[in-house]
Short mmCIF file of N, CA, C and O and ligand atoms in Angstrom, two decimals:
data_model
loop_
_atom_site.label_atom_id
_atom_site.label_comp_id
_atom_site.label_asym_id
_atom_site.label_seq_id
_atom_site.Cartn_x
_atom_site.Cartn_y
_atom_site.Cartn_z
N MET L 1 0.88 -1.22 0.19
CA MET L 1 0.16 0.23 -0.16
C MET L 1 1.17 0.85 0.21
O MET L 1 1.96 1.23 0.54
N HIS L 2 0.30 2.27 -1.01
CA HIS L 2 1.21 3.53 -0.80
C HIS L 2 0.41 4.82 -0.08
O HIS L 2 -0.94 4.50 0.28
N SER L 3 0.99 5.33 0.29
CA SER L 3 -0.28 6.59 0.44
C SER L 3 1.06 8.25 0.11
O SER L 3 2.07 8.46 -0.86
N THR L 4 -1.05 9.18 -0.65
CA THR L 4 0.57 10.55 -0.86
C THR L 4 -0.56 11.29 -0.64
O THR L 4 -1.99 11.09 -0.61
N ARG L 5 -0.04 12.33 -0.63
CA ARG L 5 -0.49 13.66 -0.72
C ARG L 5 -0.33 14.55 -1.76
O ARG L 5 0.28 14.48 -2.26
N LEU L 6 -1.40 15.09 -2.17
CA LEU L 6 -1.99 15.47 -3.47
C LEU L 6 -2.87 16.95 -3.00
O LEU L 6 -3.52 17.45 -2.50
N SER L 7 -2.27 18.33 -3.75
CA SER L 7 -2.54 19.51 -3.96
C SER L 7 -3.58 19.57 -4.17
O SER L 7 -3.49 19.24 -5.46
N VAL L 8 -5.23 20.04 -4.19
CA VAL L 8 -6.22 20.23 -5.26
C VAL L 8 -6.18 21.64 -4.88
O VAL L 8 -7.04 22.37 -4.08
N GLU L 9 -6.99 21.68 -6.34
CA GLU L 9 -7.52 24.41 -7.03
C GLU L 9 -8.61 23.28 -6.94
O GLU L 9 -9.36 22.30 -7.31
N GLY L 10 -10.02 24.50 -6.73
CA GLY L 10 -11.13 24.80 -6.43
C GLY L 10 -11.77 23.72 -6.15
O GLY L 10 -13.01 24.23 -6.37
N MET L 11 -11.80 23.44 -4.91
CA MET L 11 -13.00 22.86 -3.98
C MET L 11 -12.63 24.26 -2.89
O MET L 11 -11.91 24.89 -2.25
N THR L 12 -13.70 24.83 -2.42
CA THR L 12 -15.26 25.75 -2.59
C THR L 12 -16.02 25.56 -1.24
O THR L 12 -16.52 26.38 -0.91
N CYS L 13 -16.09 24.22 -1.31
CA CYS L 13 -17.73 23.64 0.16
C CYS L 13 -17.24 22.62 0.03
O CYS L 13 -16.39 21.80 -0.47
N ALA L 14 -18.13 22.29 0.62
CA ALA L 14 -17.98 21.05 1.36
C ALA L 14 -17.91 19.56 -0.23
O ALA L 14 -18.15 19.11 0.11
N SER L 15 -19.49 20.17 -1.09
CA SER L 15 -20.12 19.50 -1.74
C SER L 15 -18.58 19.10 -2.68
O SER L 15 -18.98 17.93 -3.31
N CYS L 16 -17.99 20.28 -2.89
CA CYS L 16 -17.00 19.14 -3.65
C CYS L 16 -15.87 18.38 -2.49
O CYS L 16 -15.55 17.96 -3.68
N VAL L 17 -15.95 18.12 -1.62
CA VAL L 17 -14.98 17.62 -0.48
C VAL L 17 -15.81 16.19 -1.43
O VAL L 17 -14.75 15.43 -1.13
N GLY L 18 -16.84 16.23 -0.98
CA GLY L 18 -16.95 15.23 -1.75
C GLY L 18 -16.97 15.37 -3.29
O GLY L 18 -17.50 12.60 -2.40
N ARG L 19 -17.22 15.41 -3.07
CA ARG L 19 -16.89 14.73 -4.43
C ARG L 19 -15.61 14.61 -5.17
O ARG L 19 -15.34 13.51 -5.77
N VAL L 20 -14.74 15.08 -4.91
CA VAL L 20 -13.24 15.02 -5.24
C VAL L 20 -12.60 12.79 -3.57
O VAL L 20 -12.28 12.42 -4.84
N GLU L 21 -13.45 13.23 -2.96
CA GLU L 21 -13.57 12.14 -2.34
C GLU L 21 -14.05 10.64 -2.81
O GLU L 21 -13.51 9.90 -3.12
N ARG L 22 -15.30 10.95 -3.51
CA ARG L 22 -15.44 9.96 -4.30
C ARG L 22 -15.13 9.99 -5.40
O ARG L 22 -15.21 8.69 -5.58
N ALA L 23 -14.36 10.56 -6.28
CA ALA L 23 -13.80 10.61 -7.55
C ALA L 23 -12.44 9.35 -7.20
O ALA L 23 -12.16 8.90 -7.69
N LEU L 24 -12.13 9.29 -6.20
CA LEU L 24 -10.80 8.93 -5.25
C LEU L 24 -10.94 8.21 -5.26
O LEU L 24 -10.80 6.45 -5.47
N LYS L 25 -12.48 7.93 -4.28
CA LYS L 25 -12.46 6.50 -3.40
C LYS L 25 -12.82 5.35 -4.62
O LYS L 25 -13.13 4.24 -4.67
N GLY L 26 -13.91 5.84 -5.86
CA GLY L 26 -14.12 5.19 -7.12
C GLY L 26 -12.91 4.26 -8.04
O GLY L 26 -13.76 3.92 -8.34
N MET L 27 -12.25 5.18 -7.79
CA MET L 27 -10.80 4.34 -8.25
C MET L 27 -10.22 2.63 -7.66
O MET L 27 -10.76 2.27 -6.51
N GLU L 28 -10.00 1.96 -9.19
CA GLU L 28 -10.13 0.85 -8.64
C GLU L 28 -8.50 1.21 -8.00
O GLU L 28 -7.37 1.40 -8.52
N GLY L 29 -8.81 0.22 -7.26
CA GLY L 29 -6.79 0.47 -5.83
C GLY L 29 -6.88 1.76 -5.42
O GLY L 29 -5.73 1.28 -4.21
N VAL L 30 -7.87 2.25 -5.36
CA VAL L 30 -7.91 3.04 -3.46
C VAL L 30 -8.79 2.86 -2.89
O VAL L 30 -9.97 2.58 -2.55
N ALA L 31 -7.75 2.51 -1.78
CA ALA L 31 -8.38 2.13 -0.78
C ALA L 31 -8.38 3.44 0.18
O ALA L 31 -9.76 3.06 0.59
N ASP L 32 -8.54 4.22 0.52
CA ASP L 32 -9.15 5.86 1.58
C ASP L 32 -8.53 6.67 0.81
O ASP L 32 -7.77 7.50 -0.05
N ALA L 33 -8.93 7.70 1.10
CA ALA L 33 -8.90 9.16 0.40
C ALA L 33 -9.76 9.95 1.46
O ALA L 33 -10.81 9.87 1.56
N ASN L 34 -9.00 10.86 2.41
CA ASN L 34 -9.00 11.74 2.90
C ASN L 34 -8.87 13.31 2.55
O ASN L 34 -8.42 13.82 2.36
N VAL L 35 -10.40 14.09 2.51
CA VAL L 35 -9.79 15.61 1.78
C VAL L 35 -9.71 17.08 3.34
O VAL L 35 -10.79 16.29 3.70
N ASN L 36 -9.08 17.24 2.47
CA ASN L 36 -9.12 18.73 4.10
C ASN L 36 -9.24 20.77 3.09
O ASN L 36 -8.35 20.70 2.03
N LEU L 37 -10.16 20.28 3.59
CA LEU L 37 -10.92 21.74 3.02
C LEU L 37 -9.78 23.14 3.20
O LEU L 37 -9.29 22.96 1.79
N ALA L 38 -9.33 23.06 4.75
CA ALA L 38 -7.98 24.24 5.09
C ALA L 38 -6.82 24.01 4.45
O ALA L 38 -6.33 25.67 3.69
N THR L 39 -7.17 22.76 3.90
CA THR L 39 -5.25 22.54 3.02
C THR L 39 -4.74 23.03 1.61
O THR L 39 -4.56 22.55 1.32
N GLU L 40 -6.42 22.54 1.75
CA GLU L 40 -7.15 22.38 0.23
C GLU L 40 -5.89 20.94 -0.83
O GLU L 40 -4.87 20.82 -1.56
N THR L 41 -5.64 19.76 0.24
CA THR L 41 -5.52 18.72 0.62
C THR L 41 -5.90 17.53 0.22
O THR L 41 -6.88 17.84 1.10
N ALA L 42 -5.58 16.36 -0.61
CA ALA L 42 -6.29 14.76 -0.89
C ALA L 42 -5.32 14.04 0.46
O ALA L 42 -3.62 14.51 -0.88
N GLU L 43 -5.45 13.74 1.16
CA GLU L 43 -4.39 12.29 2.17
C GLU L 43 -5.07 10.94 0.77
O GLU L 43 -6.43 10.41 1.39
N VAL L 44 -3.82 9.99 0.13
CA VAL L 44 -5.14 8.81 -0.44
C VAL L 44 -4.53 7.34 -0.07
O VAL L 44 -3.03 7.42 -0.63
N MET L 45 -4.39 6.30 0.33
CA MET L 45 -4.17 5.43 0.32
C MET L 45 -3.99 4.89 -1.20
O MET L 45 -5.86 4.37 -1.05
N PHE L 46 -3.38 3.42 -1.69
CA PHE L 46 -3.88 3.23 -3.21
C PHE L 46 -2.50 1.62 -3.04
O PHE L 46 -1.84 2.04 -2.75
N ASP L 47 -2.68 0.97 -3.97
CA ASP L 47 -2.52 0.80 -4.33
C ASP L 47 -1.52 -0.39 -5.39
O ASP L 47 -1.69 0.96 -6.05
N ASP L 48 -0.75 -0.70 -5.95
CA ASP L 48 -0.27 -0.96 -7.25
C ASP L 48 -0.78 -1.58 -8.20
O ASP L 48 -0.52 -0.82 -9.35
N ALA L 49 -2.12 -1.35 -8.63
CA ALA L 49 -3.12 -0.70 -9.29
C ALA L 49 -2.84 0.65 -9.47
O ALA L 49 -3.31 0.84 -10.88
N VAL L 50 -2.95 1.00 -8.82
CA VAL L 50 -2.45 3.11 -9.59
C VAL L 50 -1.75 3.85 -9.80
O VAL L 50 -0.67 3.09 -8.31
N THR L 51 -1.85 4.51 -10.14
CA THR L 51 0.09 5.43 -10.05
C THR L 51 -0.40 6.95 -10.18
O THR L 51 -1.77 6.79 -9.69
N LEU L 52 0.22 7.33 -9.67
CA LEU L 52 0.43 8.93 -9.68
C LEU L 52 -0.66 9.53 -10.82
O LEU L 52 -1.27 10.14 -9.83
N PRO L 53 0.13 9.53 -11.53
CA PRO L 53 -0.81 10.73 -12.89
C PRO L 53 -2.17 9.91 -13.31
O PRO L 53 -3.27 10.12 -13.18
N ASP L 54 -2.55 8.74 -12.08
CA ASP L 54 -4.35 8.10 -12.68
C ASP L 54 -4.05 8.47 -11.49
O ASP L 54 -5.74 9.25 -12.04
N LEU L 55 -4.27 9.44 -10.24
CA LEU L 55 -5.19 10.21 -9.39
C LEU L 55 -4.61 11.62 -9.35
O LEU L 55 -6.26 12.17 -9.14
N VAL L 56 -3.82 12.18 -10.20
CA VAL L 56 -4.46 13.13 -11.08
C VAL L 56 -5.09 13.84 -11.85
O VAL L 56 -5.65 13.70 -12.11
N GLY L 57 -4.82 12.57 -12.64
CA GLY L 57 -6.04 12.79 -14.20
C GLY L 57 -7.43 12.86 -13.63
O GLY L 57 -7.70 13.57 -14.90
N VAL L 58 -7.52 11.64 -12.60
CA VAL L 58 -8.99 11.25 -12.61
C VAL L 58 -9.87 13.16 -11.98
O VAL L 58 -10.29 13.16 -11.99
N LEU L 59 -8.55 12.98 -11.48
CA LEU L 59 -9.23 15.07 -10.14
C LEU L 59 -9.14 15.72 -11.21
O LEU L 59 -10.23 16.73 -11.21
N ASP L 60 -7.92 16.35 -12.10
CA ASP L 60 -8.64 17.43 -13.55
C ASP L 60 -9.37 16.85 -13.86
O ASP L 60 -10.25 17.89 -14.13
N LYS L 61 -10.21 15.80 -14.42
CA LYS L 61 -11.15 15.60 -15.51
C LYS L 61 -12.07 15.97 -14.27
O LYS L 61 -13.51 16.08 -14.95
N ALA L 62 -12.31 15.81 -13.15
CA ALA L 62 -13.74 16.04 -12.63
C ALA L 62 -13.29 17.62 -11.87
O ALA L 62 -14.47 18.13 -11.59
N GLY L 63 -12.75 18.76 -12.87
CA GLY L 63 -13.03 19.62 -12.90
C GLY L 63 -12.47 20.22 -10.92
O GLY L 63 -12.14 21.51 -11.26
N TYR L 64 -10.76 19.32 -10.44
CA TYR L 64 -10.46 20.15 -9.86
C TYR L 64 -8.74 20.43 -10.18
O TYR L 64 -7.81 18.94 -9.28
N PRO L 65 -8.23 20.50 -10.63
CA PRO L 65 -6.72 20.83 -11.16
C PRO L 65 -5.69 20.07 -9.98
O PRO L 65 -5.91 21.07 -8.09
N ALA L 66 -5.48 19.58 -9.63
CA ALA L 66 -4.50 18.68 -8.96
C ALA L 66 -3.29 18.44 -9.26
O ALA L 66 -2.36 18.14 -9.82
N ARG L 67 -1.62 18.76 -8.20
CA ARG L 67 -1.01 17.79 -8.51
C ARG L 67 0.34 16.99 -6.98
O ARG L 67 -0.48 17.34 -5.69
N VAL L 68 0.84 16.79 -7.20
CA VAL L 68 1.30 15.63 -5.66
C VAL L 68 2.13 16.80 -4.62
O VAL L 68 2.96 16.66 -5.60
N GLU L 69 2.10 16.52 -4.23
CA GLU L 69 2.76 17.50 -2.84
C GLU L 69 3.77 16.53 -3.05
O GLU L 69 4.22 15.24 -2.50
N GLU L 70 5.04 17.86 -2.52
CA GLU L 70 6.07 17.15 -1.83
C GLU L 70 7.13 15.93 -2.47
O GLU L 70 6.96 16.21 -3.64
MO1 LIG G 101 -20.64 24.51 -5.10
MO2 LIG G 101 -18.33 23.15 -4.39
O1 LIG G 101 -21.32 24.71 -7.26
O2 LIG G 101 -18.33 23.55 -5.77
S1 LIG G 101 -20.67 22.01 -5.00
S2 LIG G 101 -18.78 25.40 -4.63
#
């Protein structure tokens, strides 16, 4: 299992948080996703079926431009 923190742009309300969490958790291989609205980040746990570009890509597609932090 891997984990990463993504910086996510464009989340302005609680519904946005839900959308981002659902987009991530809906991916094959994502075990958990926790979004922090205040810091505009998403902590994601995922297995070998998922790559970092996969995570970023699904959020970009959902309308929340993302990049990998650190
Ligand atoms: Mo409400 Mo969050 O439209 O985009 S879901 S601000």
